């Protein structure tokens, strides 16, 4: 992830990002204008929306235990708080570029100080009218 963030590489395919990229962001990430997930090509973002059950809304809660696929894997700083919690709404944020910052001890892609090109809700919907 650090290599992708610093090297401006797509978080899915690993190829260099062009002049525009997409960040997959939870609502809390949008509020902070940064994400620890690397940016994606638009076509890799489209694939991710289809393939990831959390991002596309097929899962409505985070898992209650953390998977340990790799003993060297570092957990996100808020991972423990998310165990079993309701899933946040997800957004696709189109950006022209980002700065690499440190957020809660992890590297993150930040678009703070710039205006996103597009902010598209993926799972967030207006509540039905009564």
Short mmCIF file of C-alpha atoms in Angstrom, two decimals:
data_model
loop_
_atom_site.label_atom_id
_atom_site.label_comp_id
_atom_site.label_asym_id
_atom_site.label_seq_id
_atom_site.Cartn_x
_atom_site.Cartn_y
_atom_site.Cartn_z
CA UNK A 1 0.00 0.00 0.00
CA UNK A 2 2.80 2.40 0.86
CA UNK A 3 4.47 1.75 -2.52
CA UNK A 4 1.20 2.35 -4.35
CA UNK A 5 0.49 5.58 -2.46
CA UNK A 6 4.00 7.04 -2.90
CA UNK A 7 4.46 5.74 -6.43
CA UNK A 8 1.00 6.86 -7.63
CA UNK A 9 0.19 3.24 -8.56
CA UNK A 10 -3.31 1.78 -8.86
CA UNK A 11 -4.30 -0.19 -5.77
CA UNK A 12 -5.85 -2.95 -7.91
CA UNK A 13 -3.64 -3.49 -10.96
CA UNK A 14 -0.41 -1.81 -9.75
CA UNK A 15 0.08 0.19 -12.94
CA UNK A 16 0.84 3.93 -12.83
CA UNK A 17 -2.16 6.22 -12.40
CA UNK A 18 -2.86 8.76 -15.07
CA UNK A 19 -4.03 12.33 -14.54
CA UNK A 20 -7.28 11.23 -12.85
CA UNK A 21 -7.91 8.58 -10.23
CA UNK A 22 -10.71 7.30 -8.01
CA UNK A 23 -10.61 6.81 -4.25
CA UNK A 24 -13.03 4.31 -2.68
CA UNK A 25 -14.00 6.01 0.56
CA UNK A 26 -16.21 5.42 3.56
CA UNK A 27 -18.32 8.35 4.72
CA UNK A 28 -15.86 8.98 7.58
CA UNK A 29 -12.98 9.10 5.04
CA UNK A 30 -14.86 11.64 2.90
CA UNK A 31 -15.30 13.85 5.97
CA UNK A 32 -11.51 13.75 6.56
CA UNK A 33 -10.74 14.04 2.80
CA UNK A 34 -8.26 11.16 2.93
CA UNK A 35 -8.08 7.40 2.60
CA UNK A 36 -5.46 4.84 3.54
CA UNK A 37 -6.52 2.83 0.46
CA UNK A 38 -4.51 3.60 -2.70
CA UNK A 39 -6.26 5.37 -5.58
CA UNK A 40 -7.55 3.36 -8.56
CA UNK A 41 -7.92 3.69 -12.31
CA UNK A 42 -11.56 4.31 -13.26
CA UNK A 43 -11.86 0.83 -14.77
CA UNK A 44 -10.30 -0.76 -11.67
CA UNK A 45 -12.74 1.25 -9.52
CA UNK A 46 -15.64 -0.13 -11.59
CA UNK A 47 -14.32 -3.66 -11.02
CA UNK A 48 -13.91 -3.02 -7.28
CA UNK A 49 -17.49 -1.76 -6.95
CA UNK A 50 -18.73 -4.99 -8.56
CA UNK A 51 -16.37 -7.36 -6.75
CA UNK A 52 -16.10 -6.06 -3.17
CA UNK A 53 -19.11 -7.03 -1.03
CA UNK A 54 -18.42 -4.28 1.52
CA UNK A 55 -18.11 -1.48 -1.03
CA UNK A 56 -21.11 -2.57 -3.12
CA UNK A 57 -23.36 -2.98 -0.10
CA UNK A 58 -23.85 -6.77 -0.08
CA UNK A 59 -22.45 -6.77 3.46
CA UNK A 60 -24.20 -4.53 5.96
CA UNK A 61 -21.82 -5.18 8.87
CA UNK A 62 -18.09 -5.61 9.28
CA UNK A 63 -16.88 -9.06 10.28
CA UNK A 64 -16.67 -9.60 14.04
CA UNK A 65 -13.12 -11.03 13.97
CA UNK A 66 -10.09 -9.91 12.01
CA UNK A 67 -8.65 -12.30 9.42
CA UNK A 68 -4.93 -12.92 9.84
CA UNK A 69 -3.81 -13.92 6.38
CA UNK A 70 -0.25 -12.78 6.99
CA UNK A 71 1.42 -12.55 10.43
CA UNK A 72 3.19 -9.35 9.26
CA UNK A 73 -0.11 -7.71 8.27
CA UNK A 74 -0.75 -4.41 10.05
CA UNK A 75 -4.34 -3.69 11.06
CA UNK A 76 -5.98 -0.34 10.38
CA UNK A 77 -6.03 1.88 13.49
CA UNK A 78 -9.83 1.78 13.64
CA UNK A 79 -10.15 -1.95 12.85
CA UNK A 80 -11.06 -3.00 16.40
CA UNK A 81 -13.84 -0.40 16.56
CA UNK A 82 -15.31 -1.72 13.30
CA UNK A 83 -15.55 -5.38 14.39
CA UNK A 84 -19.24 -6.27 14.05
CA UNK A 85 -20.25 -2.63 13.47
CA UNK A 86 -22.70 -1.54 10.81
CA UNK A 87 -21.05 -0.77 7.48
CA UNK A 88 -20.65 2.86 6.55
CA UNK A 89 -21.90 4.22 3.23
CA UNK A 90 -19.25 4.09 0.47
CA UNK A 91 -18.40 6.72 -2.14
CA UNK A 92 -16.29 6.87 -5.29
CA UNK A 93 -14.33 10.13 -5.21
CA UNK A 94 -12.77 11.16 -8.54
CA UNK A 95 -9.65 13.27 -8.06
CA UNK A 96 -7.05 14.95 -10.25
CA UNK A 97 -4.28 14.20 -7.75
CA UNK A 98 -3.47 13.68 -4.09
CA UNK A 99 -0.83 14.31 -1.45
CA UNK A 100 0.52 11.48 0.70
CA UNK A 101 -0.02 12.29 4.36
CA UNK A 102 0.10 10.43 7.66
CA UNK A 103 -3.36 9.88 9.14
CA UNK A 104 -3.71 8.09 12.50
CA UNK A 105 -0.20 6.66 12.04
CA UNK A 106 -0.82 5.28 8.51
CA UNK A 107 -0.02 6.72 5.11
CA UNK A 108 -3.06 8.08 3.30
CA UNK A 109 -4.02 9.73 0.01
CA UNK A 110 -5.39 13.21 0.77
CA UNK A 111 -7.21 15.58 -1.56
CA UNK A 112 -7.66 18.23 1.17
CA UNK A 113 -7.39 21.74 -0.22
CA UNK A 114 -8.66 20.68 -3.64
CA UNK A 115 -12.11 20.06 -5.03
CA UNK A 116 -12.90 16.50 -6.10
CA UNK A 117 -13.86 16.15 -9.75
CA UNK A 118 -16.84 13.99 -8.77
CA UNK A 119 -18.18 12.42 -5.59
CA UNK A 120 -20.49 9.52 -6.40
CA UNK A 121 -22.40 7.61 -3.72
CA UNK A 122 -22.10 3.84 -4.08
CA UNK A 123 -24.16 2.58 -1.13
CA UNK A 124 -25.51 5.78 0.44
CA UNK A 125 -29.10 6.56 -0.43
CA UNK A 126 -31.57 9.19 0.69
CA UNK A 127 -34.06 7.67 3.12
CA UNK A 128 -37.42 6.83 1.56
CA UNK A 129 -40.00 9.58 1.95
CA UNK A 130 -42.70 8.99 4.48
#
